[in-house]
mmCIF file with all atom_site columns, C-alpha atoms in Angstrom:
data_model
loop_
_atom_site.group_PDB
_atom_site.id
_atom_site.type_symbol
_atom_site.label_atom_id
_atom_site.label_alt_id
_atom_site.label_comp_id
_atom_site.label_asym_id
_atom_site.label_entity_id
_atom_site.label_seq_id
_atom_site.pdbx_PDB_ins_code
_atom_site.Cartn_x
_atom_site.Cartn_y
_atom_site.Cartn_z
_atom_site.occupancy
_atom_site.B_iso_or_equiv
_atom_site.pdbx_formal_charge
_atom_site.auth_seq_id
_atom_site.auth_comp_id
_atom_site.auth_asym_id
_atom_site.auth_atom_id
_atom_site.pdbx_PDB_model_num
ATOM 1   C CA . ILE A 1 1   ? 134.200 150.770 85.262  1.00 0.00 ? 206 ILE A CA 1
ATOM 2   C CA . SER A 1 2   ? 131.147 153.423 85.030  1.00 0.00 ? 207 SER A CA 1
ATOM 3   C CA . ASN A 1 3   ? 129.211 151.330 82.167  1.00 0.00 ? 208 ASN A CA 1
ATOM 4   C CA . GLY A 1 4   ? 130.374 148.245 83.747  1.00 0.00 ? 209 GLY A CA 1
ATOM 5   C CA . LYS A 1 5   ? 128.327 148.543 86.339  1.00 0.00 ? 210 LYS A CA 1
ATOM 6   C CA . SER A 1 6   ? 125.911 150.190 84.709  1.00 0.00 ? 211 SER A CA 1
ATOM 7   C CA . ASN A 1 7   ? 125.318 146.996 81.849  1.00 0.00 ? 212 ASN A CA 1
ATOM 8   C CA . MET A 1 8   ? 126.142 145.016 84.822  1.00 0.00 ? 213 MET A CA 1
ATOM 9   C CA . ASN A 1 9   ? 122.960 146.916 86.634  1.00 0.00 ? 214 ASN A CA 1
ATOM 10  C CA . GLY A 1 10  ? 121.262 146.455 83.570  1.00 0.00 ? 215 GLY A CA 1
ATOM 11  C CA . LEU A 1 11  ? 121.700 142.543 82.652  1.00 0.00 ? 216 LEU A CA 1
ATOM 12  C CA . VAL A 1 12  ? 120.802 142.256 86.506  1.00 0.00 ? 217 VAL A CA 1
ATOM 13  C CA . GLY A 1 13  ? 117.655 143.587 86.184  1.00 0.00 ? 218 GLY A CA 1
ATOM 14  C CA . LYS A 1 14  ? 116.757 141.795 82.935  1.00 0.00 ? 219 LYS A CA 1
ATOM 15  C CA . LEU A 1 15  ? 117.953 138.383 84.897  1.00 0.00 ? 220 LEU A CA 1
ATOM 16  C CA . LYS A 1 16  ? 115.824 138.840 87.670  1.00 0.00 ? 221 LYS A CA 1
ATOM 17  C CA . ALA A 1 17  ? 112.363 139.292 85.151  1.00 0.00 ? 222 ALA A CA 1
ATOM 18  C CA . ALA A 1 18  ? 113.635 136.354 83.707  1.00 0.00 ? 223 ALA A CA 1
ATOM 19  C CA . ILE A 1 19  ? 113.309 134.892 86.345  1.00 0.00 ? 224 ILE A CA 1
ATOM 20  C CA . GLY A 1 20  ? 109.698 136.113 88.012  1.00 0.00 ? 225 GLY A CA 1
ATOM 21  C CA . LEU A 1 21  ? 107.953 135.001 84.855  1.00 0.00 ? 226 LEU A CA 1
ATOM 22  C CA . TYR A 1 22  ? 109.681 131.602 85.145  1.00 0.00 ? 227 TYR A CA 1
ATOM 23  C CA . ALA A 1 23  ? 108.105 131.758 88.784  1.00 0.00 ? 228 ALA A CA 1
ATOM 24  C CA . LEU A 1 24  ? 105.072 133.247 87.578  1.00 0.00 ? 229 LEU A CA 1
ATOM 25  C CA . LEU A 1 25  ? 104.405 130.120 84.585  1.00 0.00 ? 230 LEU A CA 1
ATOM 26  C CA . ASN A 1 26  ? 106.008 127.021 86.897  1.00 0.00 ? 231 ASN A CA 1
ATOM 27  C CA . GLY A 1 27  ? 103.362 128.462 89.839  1.00 0.00 ? 232 GLY A CA 1
ATOM 28  C CA . ALA A 1 28  ? 99.582  128.399 87.391  1.00 0.00 ? 233 ALA A CA 1
ATOM 29  C CA . LYS A 1 29  ? 101.085 125.404 86.092  1.00 0.00 ? 234 LYS A CA 1
ATOM 30  C CA . ASN A 1 30  ? 101.597 124.461 89.314  1.00 0.00 ? 235 ASN A CA 1
ATOM 31  C CA . LEU A 1 31  ? 97.822  125.651 89.849  1.00 0.00 ? 236 LEU A CA 1
ATOM 32  C CA . ILE A 1 32  ? 96.613  123.946 87.059  1.00 0.00 ? 237 ILE A CA 1
ATOM 33  C CA . ARG A 1 33  ? 97.972  120.686 87.859  1.00 0.00 ? 238 ARG A CA 1
ATOM 34  C CA . LEU A 1 34  ? 96.409  120.956 91.752  1.00 0.00 ? 239 LEU A CA 1
ATOM 35  C CA . SER A 1 35  ? 93.039  121.653 90.269  1.00 0.00 ? 240 SER A CA 1
ATOM 36  C CA . ASP A 1 36  ? 93.180  118.542 87.767  1.00 0.00 ? 241 ASP A CA 1
ATOM 37  C CA . GLU A 1 37  ? 94.360  116.502 90.857  1.00 0.00 ? 242 GLU A CA 1
ATOM 38  C CA . ALA A 1 38  ? 91.513  117.799 92.522  1.00 0.00 ? 243 ALA A CA 1
ATOM 39  C CA . MET A 1 39  ? 88.994  116.950 89.942  1.00 0.00 ? 244 MET A CA 1
ATOM 40  C CA . THR A 1 40  ? 90.239  113.921 89.796  1.00 0.00 ? 245 THR A CA 1
ATOM 41  C CA . ILE A 1 41  ? 90.625  113.031 93.399  1.00 0.00 ? 246 ILE A CA 1
ATOM 42  C CA . ASP A 1 42  ? 86.363  114.047 93.089  1.00 0.00 ? 247 ASP A CA 1
ATOM 43  C CA . ALA A 1 43  ? 85.655  112.534 90.264  1.00 0.00 ? 248 ALA A CA 1
ATOM 44  C CA . LYS A 1 44  ? 87.349  109.392 92.374  1.00 0.00 ? 249 LYS A CA 1
ATOM 45  C CA . LEU A 1 45  ? 85.139  109.695 95.455  1.00 0.00 ? 250 LEU A CA 1
ATOM 46  C CA . ASN A 1 46  ? 81.486  110.290 93.096  1.00 0.00 ? 251 ASN A CA 1
ATOM 47  C CA . LEU A 1 47  ? 82.844  106.232 92.348  1.00 0.00 ? 252 LEU A CA 1
ATOM 48  C CA . ILE A 1 48  ? 82.129  105.895 96.508  1.00 0.00 ? 253 ILE A CA 1
ATOM 49  C CA . THR A 1 49  ? 79.802  107.822 98.237  1.00 0.00 ? 254 THR A CA 1
ATOM 50  C CA . ASP A 1 50  ? 77.351  110.755 96.844  1.00 0.00 ? 255 ASP A CA 1
ATOM 51  C CA . ASN A 1 51  ? 77.445  112.190 100.321 1.00 0.00 ? 256 ASN A CA 1
ATOM 52  C CA . THR A 1 52  ? 79.252  115.920 99.728  1.00 0.00 ? 257 THR A CA 1
ATOM 53  C CA . GLY A 1 53  ? 79.672  115.850 103.513 1.00 0.00 ? 258 GLY A CA 1
ATOM 54  C CA . GLN A 1 54  ? 80.979  112.765 103.570 1.00 0.00 ? 259 GLN A CA 1
ATOM 55  C CA . LYS A 1 55  ? 83.021  113.599 100.328 1.00 0.00 ? 260 LYS A CA 1
ATOM 56  C CA . ASN A 1 56  ? 84.403  116.182 102.594 1.00 0.00 ? 261 ASN A CA 1
ATOM 57  C CA . ASN A 1 57  ? 85.233  114.276 105.308 1.00 0.00 ? 262 ASN A CA 1
ATOM 58  C CA . LEU A 1 58  ? 86.977  111.315 103.221 1.00 0.00 ? 263 LEU A CA 1
ATOM 59  C CA . LYS A 1 59  ? 88.877  113.823 101.456 1.00 0.00 ? 264 LYS A CA 1
ATOM 60  C CA . MET A 1 60  ? 90.483  115.822 104.719 1.00 0.00 ? 265 MET A CA 1
ATOM 61  C CA . ALA A 1 61  ? 90.762  112.158 106.325 1.00 0.00 ? 266 ALA A CA 1
ATOM 62  C CA . MET A 1 62  ? 92.677  110.990 102.946 1.00 0.00 ? 267 MET A CA 1
ATOM 63  C CA . TYR A 1 63  ? 95.056  113.958 102.870 1.00 0.00 ? 268 TYR A CA 1
ATOM 64  C CA . GLN A 1 64  ? 96.077  113.339 106.401 1.00 0.00 ? 269 GLN A CA 1
ATOM 65  C CA . MET A 1 65  ? 96.296  110.035 106.075 1.00 0.00 ? 270 MET A CA 1
ATOM 66  C CA . ALA A 1 66  ? 98.466  110.277 102.717 1.00 0.00 ? 271 ALA A CA 1
ATOM 67  C CA . GLN A 1 67  ? 100.483 113.357 104.745 1.00 0.00 ? 272 GLN A CA 1
ATOM 68  C CA . ASP A 1 68  ? 101.950 110.271 107.330 1.00 0.00 ? 273 ASP A CA 1
ATOM 69  C CA . ALA A 1 69  ? 102.166 107.372 105.002 1.00 0.00 ? 274 ALA A CA 1
ATOM 70  C CA . ARG A 1 70  ? 104.261 110.093 102.758 1.00 0.00 ? 275 ARG A CA 1
ATOM 71  C CA . VAL A 1 71  ? 102.208 108.868 99.622  1.00 0.00 ? 276 VAL A CA 1
ATOM 72  C CA . PRO A 1 72  ? 101.104 110.640 96.765  1.00 0.00 ? 277 PRO A CA 1
ATOM 73  C CA . LEU A 1 73  ? 97.607  111.773 97.271  1.00 0.00 ? 278 LEU A CA 1
ATOM 74  C CA . ASN A 1 74  ? 96.313  111.484 94.245  1.00 0.00 ? 279 ASN A CA 1
ATOM 75  C CA . ALA A 1 75  ? 97.509  107.978 94.152  1.00 0.00 ? 280 ALA A CA 1
ATOM 76  C CA . PHE A 1 76  ? 96.075  107.030 97.369  1.00 0.00 ? 281 PHE A CA 1
ATOM 77  C CA . ALA A 1 77  ? 92.697  108.158 96.664  1.00 0.00 ? 282 ALA A CA 1
ATOM 78  C CA . ASN A 1 78  ? 93.155  105.995 93.465  1.00 0.00 ? 283 ASN A CA 1
ATOM 79  C CA . ASP A 1 79  ? 93.596  103.043 96.346  1.00 0.00 ? 284 ASP A CA 1
ATOM 80  C CA . VAL A 1 80  ? 90.807  104.110 98.260  1.00 0.00 ? 285 VAL A CA 1
ATOM 81  C CA . ALA A 1 81  ? 87.821  104.468 95.149  1.00 0.00 ? 286 ALA A CA 1
ATOM 82  C CA . LYS A 1 82  ? 89.507  101.031 94.069  1.00 0.00 ? 287 LYS A CA 1
ATOM 83  C CA . LEU A 1 83  ? 88.790  99.130  97.364  1.00 0.00 ? 288 LEU A CA 1
ATOM 84  C CA . GLY A 1 84  ? 86.040  101.228 97.976  1.00 0.00 ? 289 GLY A CA 1
ATOM 85  C CA . ILE A 1 85  ? 84.593  99.558  94.579  1.00 0.00 ? 290 ILE A CA 1
ATOM 86  C CA . LEU A 1 86  ? 85.999  96.573  94.714  1.00 0.00 ? 291 LEU A CA 1
ATOM 87  C CA . ALA A 1 87  ? 85.908  95.389  98.480  1.00 0.00 ? 292 ALA A CA 1
ATOM 88  C CA . GLY A 1 88  ? 83.600  98.277  99.876  1.00 0.00 ? 293 GLY A CA 1
ATOM 89  C CA . LYS A 1 89  ? 81.020  96.039  101.537 1.00 0.00 ? 294 LYS A CA 1
ATOM 90  C CA . ARG A 1 90  ? 83.582  94.413  103.692 1.00 0.00 ? 295 ARG A CA 1
ATOM 91  C CA . PHE A 1 91  ? 84.377  97.456  105.569 1.00 0.00 ? 296 PHE A CA 1
ATOM 92  C CA . ALA A 1 92  ? 82.319  99.603  108.255 1.00 0.00 ? 297 ALA A CA 1
ATOM 93  C CA . GLY A 1 93  ? 82.727  102.453 106.103 1.00 0.00 ? 298 GLY A CA 1
ATOM 94  C CA . ASN A 1 94  ? 84.192  105.039 103.941 1.00 0.00 ? 299 ASN A CA 1
ATOM 95  C CA . GLY A 1 95  ? 86.677  105.758 107.124 1.00 0.00 ? 300 GLY A CA 1
ATOM 96  C CA . GLU A 1 96  ? 87.561  102.479 107.674 1.00 0.00 ? 301 GLU A CA 1
ATOM 97  C CA . ILE A 1 97  ? 88.815  101.980 104.449 1.00 0.00 ? 302 ILE A CA 1
ATOM 98  C CA . VAL A 1 98  ? 90.986  105.276 104.840 1.00 0.00 ? 303 VAL A CA 1
ATOM 99  C CA . GLN A 1 99  ? 92.688  103.518 107.652 1.00 0.00 ? 304 GLN A CA 1
ATOM 100 C CA . PHE A 1 100 ? 93.158  99.720  106.330 1.00 0.00 ? 305 PHE A CA 1
ATOM 101 C CA . MET A 1 101 ? 94.767  101.694 103.210 1.00 0.00 ? 306 MET A CA 1
ATOM 102 C CA . GLY A 1 102 ? 96.448  104.083 104.985 1.00 0.00 ? 307 GLY A CA 1
ATOM 103 C CA . ASN A 1 103 ? 97.947  101.038 107.465 1.00 0.00 ? 308 ASN A CA 1
ATOM 104 C CA . ALA A 1 104 ? 99.417  98.793  104.520 1.00 0.00 ? 309 ALA A CA 1
ATOM 105 C CA . ALA A 1 105 ? 100.889 102.229 102.787 1.00 0.00 ? 310 ALA A CA 1
ATOM 106 C CA . LYS A 1 106 ? 102.816 102.630 105.812 1.00 0.00 ? 311 LYS A CA 1
ATOM 107 C CA . ALA A 1 107 ? 103.722 98.961  105.908 1.00 0.00 ? 312 ALA A CA 1
ATOM 108 C CA . PHE A 1 108 ? 104.726 98.803  101.985 1.00 0.00 ? 313 PHE A CA 1
ATOM 109 C CA . LYS A 1 109 ? 107.306 102.353 102.943 1.00 0.00 ? 314 LYS A CA 1
ATOM 110 C CA . ILE A 1 110 ? 108.617 100.264 105.861 1.00 0.00 ? 315 ILE A CA 1
ATOM 111 C CA . ALA A 1 111 ? 109.240 97.447  104.236 1.00 0.00 ? 316 ALA A CA 1
ATOM 112 C CA . GLY A 1 112 ? 111.271 99.695  101.313 1.00 0.00 ? 317 GLY A CA 1
ATOM 113 C CA . ALA A 1 113 ? 108.647 98.219  98.076  1.00 0.00 ? 318 ALA A CA 1
ATOM 114 C CA . SER A 1 114 ? 109.288 100.303 95.563  1.00 0.00 ? 319 SER A CA 1
ATOM 115 C CA . ALA A 1 115 ? 106.338 102.913 93.982  1.00 0.00 ? 320 ALA A CA 1
ATOM 116 C CA . SER A 1 116 ? 105.837 99.806  90.944  1.00 0.00 ? 321 SER A CA 1
ATOM 117 C CA . GLU A 1 117 ? 106.233 96.627  94.000  1.00 0.00 ? 322 GLU A CA 1
ATOM 118 C CA . THR A 1 118 ? 103.761 98.512  96.350  1.00 0.00 ? 323 THR A CA 1
ATOM 119 C CA . THR A 1 119 ? 101.053 99.522  92.994  1.00 0.00 ? 324 THR A CA 1
ATOM 120 C CA . GLY A 1 120 ? 101.241 95.558  92.199  1.00 0.00 ? 325 GLY A CA 1
ATOM 121 C CA . ALA A 1 121 ? 101.153 94.591  95.806  1.00 0.00 ? 326 ALA A CA 1
ATOM 122 C CA . MET A 1 122 ? 98.270  96.974  96.386  1.00 0.00 ? 327 MET A CA 1
ATOM 123 C CA . THR A 1 123 ? 96.194  95.844  93.264  1.00 0.00 ? 328 THR A CA 1
ATOM 124 C CA . GLN A 1 124 ? 96.769  92.217  94.948  1.00 0.00 ? 329 GLN A CA 1
ATOM 125 C CA . LEU A 1 125 ? 95.394  93.270  97.928  1.00 0.00 ? 330 LEU A CA 1
ATOM 126 C CA . ASN A 1 126 ? 92.529  94.849  96.279  1.00 0.00 ? 331 ASN A CA 1
ATOM 127 C CA . GLN A 1 127 ? 91.812  91.299  94.515  1.00 0.00 ? 332 GLN A CA 1
ATOM 128 C CA . ALA A 1 128 ? 92.243  89.326  97.994  1.00 0.00 ? 333 ALA A CA 1
ATOM 129 C CA . LEU A 1 129 ? 89.413  91.457  99.361  1.00 0.00 ? 334 LEU A CA 1
ATOM 130 C CA . ALA A 1 130 ? 87.491  91.331  96.755  1.00 0.00 ? 335 ALA A CA 1
ATOM 131 C CA . SER A 1 131 ? 87.654  87.480  96.064  1.00 0.00 ? 336 SER A CA 1
ATOM 132 C CA . GLY A 1 132 ? 86.930  87.468  99.644  1.00 0.00 ? 337 GLY A CA 1
ATOM 133 C CA . ALA A 1 133 ? 90.666  85.060  100.396 1.00 0.00 ? 338 ALA A CA 1
ATOM 134 C CA . LEU A 1 134 ? 94.462  85.888  100.577 1.00 0.00 ? 339 LEU A CA 1
ATOM 135 C CA . GLN A 1 135 ? 95.957  83.154  98.215  1.00 0.00 ? 340 GLN A CA 1
ATOM 136 C CA . GLY A 1 136 ? 98.422  81.937  95.900  1.00 0.00 ? 341 GLY A CA 1
ATOM 137 C CA . ASP A 1 137 ? 99.943  85.211  93.613  1.00 0.00 ? 342 ASP A CA 1
ATOM 138 C CA . GLU A 1 138 ? 97.795  87.816  95.998  1.00 0.00 ? 343 GLU A CA 1
ATOM 139 C CA . PHE A 1 139 ? 99.950  86.188  98.991  1.00 0.00 ? 344 PHE A CA 1
ATOM 140 C CA . ARG A 1 140 ? 103.046 85.406  97.332  1.00 0.00 ? 345 ARG A CA 1
ATOM 141 C CA . SER A 1 141 ? 103.077 89.691  96.789  1.00 0.00 ? 346 SER A CA 1
ATOM 142 C CA . ILE A 1 142 ? 101.993 90.726  99.932  1.00 0.00 ? 347 ILE A CA 1
ATOM 143 C CA . ARG A 1 143 ? 104.434 88.444  101.436 1.00 0.00 ? 348 ARG A CA 1
ATOM 144 C CA . GLU A 1 144 ? 107.412 89.607  99.741  1.00 0.00 ? 349 GLU A CA 1
ATOM 145 C CA . ASN A 1 145 ? 106.653 93.778  99.548  1.00 0.00 ? 350 ASN A CA 1
ATOM 146 C CA . ALA A 1 146 ? 104.753 93.767  103.105 1.00 0.00 ? 351 ALA A CA 1
ATOM 147 C CA . PRO A 1 147 ? 105.819 91.788  105.425 1.00 0.00 ? 352 PRO A CA 1
ATOM 148 C CA . LEU A 1 148 ? 104.209 93.925  108.088 1.00 0.00 ? 353 LEU A CA 1
ATOM 149 C CA . ILE A 1 149 ? 100.847 92.771  106.609 1.00 0.00 ? 354 ILE A CA 1
ATOM 150 C CA . THR A 1 150 ? 101.535 88.725  106.826 1.00 0.00 ? 355 THR A CA 1
ATOM 151 C CA . GLN A 1 151 ? 103.271 89.084  110.175 1.00 0.00 ? 356 GLN A CA 1
ATOM 152 C CA . ALA A 1 152 ? 99.387  91.242  111.775 1.00 0.00 ? 357 ALA A CA 1
ATOM 153 C CA . ILE A 1 153 ? 97.888  88.350  109.697 1.00 0.00 ? 358 ILE A CA 1
ATOM 154 C CA . ALA A 1 154 ? 99.777  85.473  111.630 1.00 0.00 ? 359 ALA A CA 1
ATOM 155 C CA . LYS A 1 155 ? 99.080  87.326  114.512 1.00 0.00 ? 360 LYS A CA 1
ATOM 156 C CA . GLU A 1 156 ? 95.491  88.061  113.879 1.00 0.00 ? 361 GLU A CA 1
ATOM 157 C CA . MET A 1 157 ? 95.129  83.925  113.109 1.00 0.00 ? 362 MET A CA 1
ATOM 158 C CA . GLY A 1 158 ? 97.502  82.864  116.439 1.00 0.00 ? 363 GLY A CA 1
ATOM 159 C CA . VAL A 1 159 ? 99.920  80.952  114.042 1.00 0.00 ? 364 VAL A CA 1
ATOM 160 C CA . SER A 1 160 ? 103.199 81.746  112.665 1.00 0.00 ? 365 SER A CA 1
ATOM 161 C CA . GLN A 1 161 ? 104.446 82.806  109.836 1.00 0.00 ? 366 GLN A CA 1
ATOM 162 C CA . ASP A 1 162 ? 105.971 79.650  107.899 1.00 0.00 ? 367 ASP A CA 1
ATOM 163 C CA . HIS A 1 163 ? 102.285 78.557  108.383 1.00 0.00 ? 368 HIS A CA 1
ATOM 164 C CA . LEU A 1 164 ? 100.539 81.366  106.702 1.00 0.00 ? 369 LEU A CA 1
ATOM 165 C CA . LYS A 1 165 ? 101.567 80.181  103.219 1.00 0.00 ? 370 LYS A CA 1
ATOM 166 C CA . GLN A 1 166 ? 100.063 76.672  103.906 1.00 0.00 ? 371 GLN A CA 1
ATOM 167 C CA . LEU A 1 167 ? 97.055  78.632  104.946 1.00 0.00 ? 372 LEU A CA 1
ATOM 168 C CA . ALA A 1 168 ? 96.626  80.676  101.893 1.00 0.00 ? 373 ALA A CA 1
ATOM 169 C CA . SER A 1 169 ? 97.521  77.788  99.533  1.00 0.00 ? 374 SER A CA 1
ATOM 170 C CA . GLU A 1 170 ? 93.944  76.245  101.350 1.00 0.00 ? 375 GLU A CA 1
ATOM 171 C CA . GLY A 1 171 ? 91.917  79.695  101.079 1.00 0.00 ? 376 GLY A CA 1
ATOM 172 C CA . GLN A 1 172 ? 91.840  79.999  104.715 1.00 0.00 ? 377 GLN A CA 1
ATOM 173 C CA . ILE A 1 173 ? 93.038  83.666  104.565 1.00 0.00 ? 378 ILE A CA 1
ATOM 174 C CA . THR A 1 174 ? 89.594  84.969  104.413 1.00 0.00 ? 379 THR A CA 1
ATOM 175 C CA . ALA A 1 175 ? 89.115  89.160  103.837 1.00 0.00 ? 380 ALA A CA 1
ATOM 176 C CA . ASP A 1 176 ? 87.966  89.773  106.858 1.00 0.00 ? 381 ASP A CA 1
ATOM 177 C CA . VAL A 1 177 ? 91.230  88.122  108.604 1.00 0.00 ? 382 VAL A CA 1
ATOM 178 C CA . VAL A 1 178 ? 93.277  90.626  106.354 1.00 0.00 ? 383 VAL A CA 1
ATOM 179 C CA . ARG A 1 179 ? 91.122  93.644  106.899 1.00 0.00 ? 384 ARG A CA 1
ATOM 180 C CA . ARG A 1 180 ? 91.216  93.180  110.816 1.00 0.00 ? 385 ARG A CA 1
ATOM 181 C CA . ALA A 1 181 ? 94.902  92.172  111.067 1.00 0.00 ? 386 ALA A CA 1
ATOM 182 C CA . VAL A 1 182 ? 95.822  95.350  108.920 1.00 0.00 ? 387 VAL A CA 1
ATOM 183 C CA . LEU A 1 183 ? 93.116  97.236  110.813 1.00 0.00 ? 388 LEU A CA 1
ATOM 184 C CA . GLY A 1 184 ? 94.969  96.232  113.825 1.00 0.00 ? 389 GLY A CA 1
ATOM 185 C CA . MET A 1 185 ? 98.333  97.472  113.152 1.00 0.00 ? 390 MET A CA 1
ATOM 186 C CA . THR A 1 186 ? 96.957  101.216 113.532 1.00 0.00 ? 391 THR A CA 1
ATOM 187 C CA . ASN A 1 187 ? 98.255  101.168 116.659 1.00 0.00 ? 392 ASN A CA 1
#
C-alpha cells in the first residue's frame, strides 16, 4: 500500500506538471493569436483612418459593438473596414459606420442567419451601399437573411414589405434609405 501510494503521488505530480506545461503552451499560442488579431485590426483600420486617436476610439467602439452583437471582433472589424472603403462617403463618420454594422450584425443574429449566410449578405449589403441602391440579388439576400432590415426599410419608406420587391427592382431603395433604416434600428 505504501509503495502504491508513493507511486500514485509520483504519477499525480507528473500529471500536474504535464497539465501545467500544456496550459503554458496553450496560453502562449493564444497570446500570439491575439497579437496577430490586434495587428490585423490595426491594419484594417489604417485603411479608413490615419488618426491614432480616432483609431483607438474606433477600436473601443468596435470591440463594444462586436461584444453586443455577439460576433467575432476580427470579422466585425473586417466588415467595418470594407464598408468604410466601399461606401464611407455615405456616412457621417466612422462611428456611424460602426453603429450601422453593429445594427446589421444584430439583425442577422436575430434572424438566425448562419455565419456563411451573414458573410454573404454583408457582402451584398456593402455592394448595395457602394453602388447606391439595394436591388436584385442584393435585395433578395437581405430579405432572406435579415428580415428585420427589410422591415426597417419598409418603415423608412412608408410602404409595406410586399411593395419593397417592386421598389427594389426599380432601384428606388437607395443607399441613403438603407443607411437611415438600419441606423434607425438602434433603439
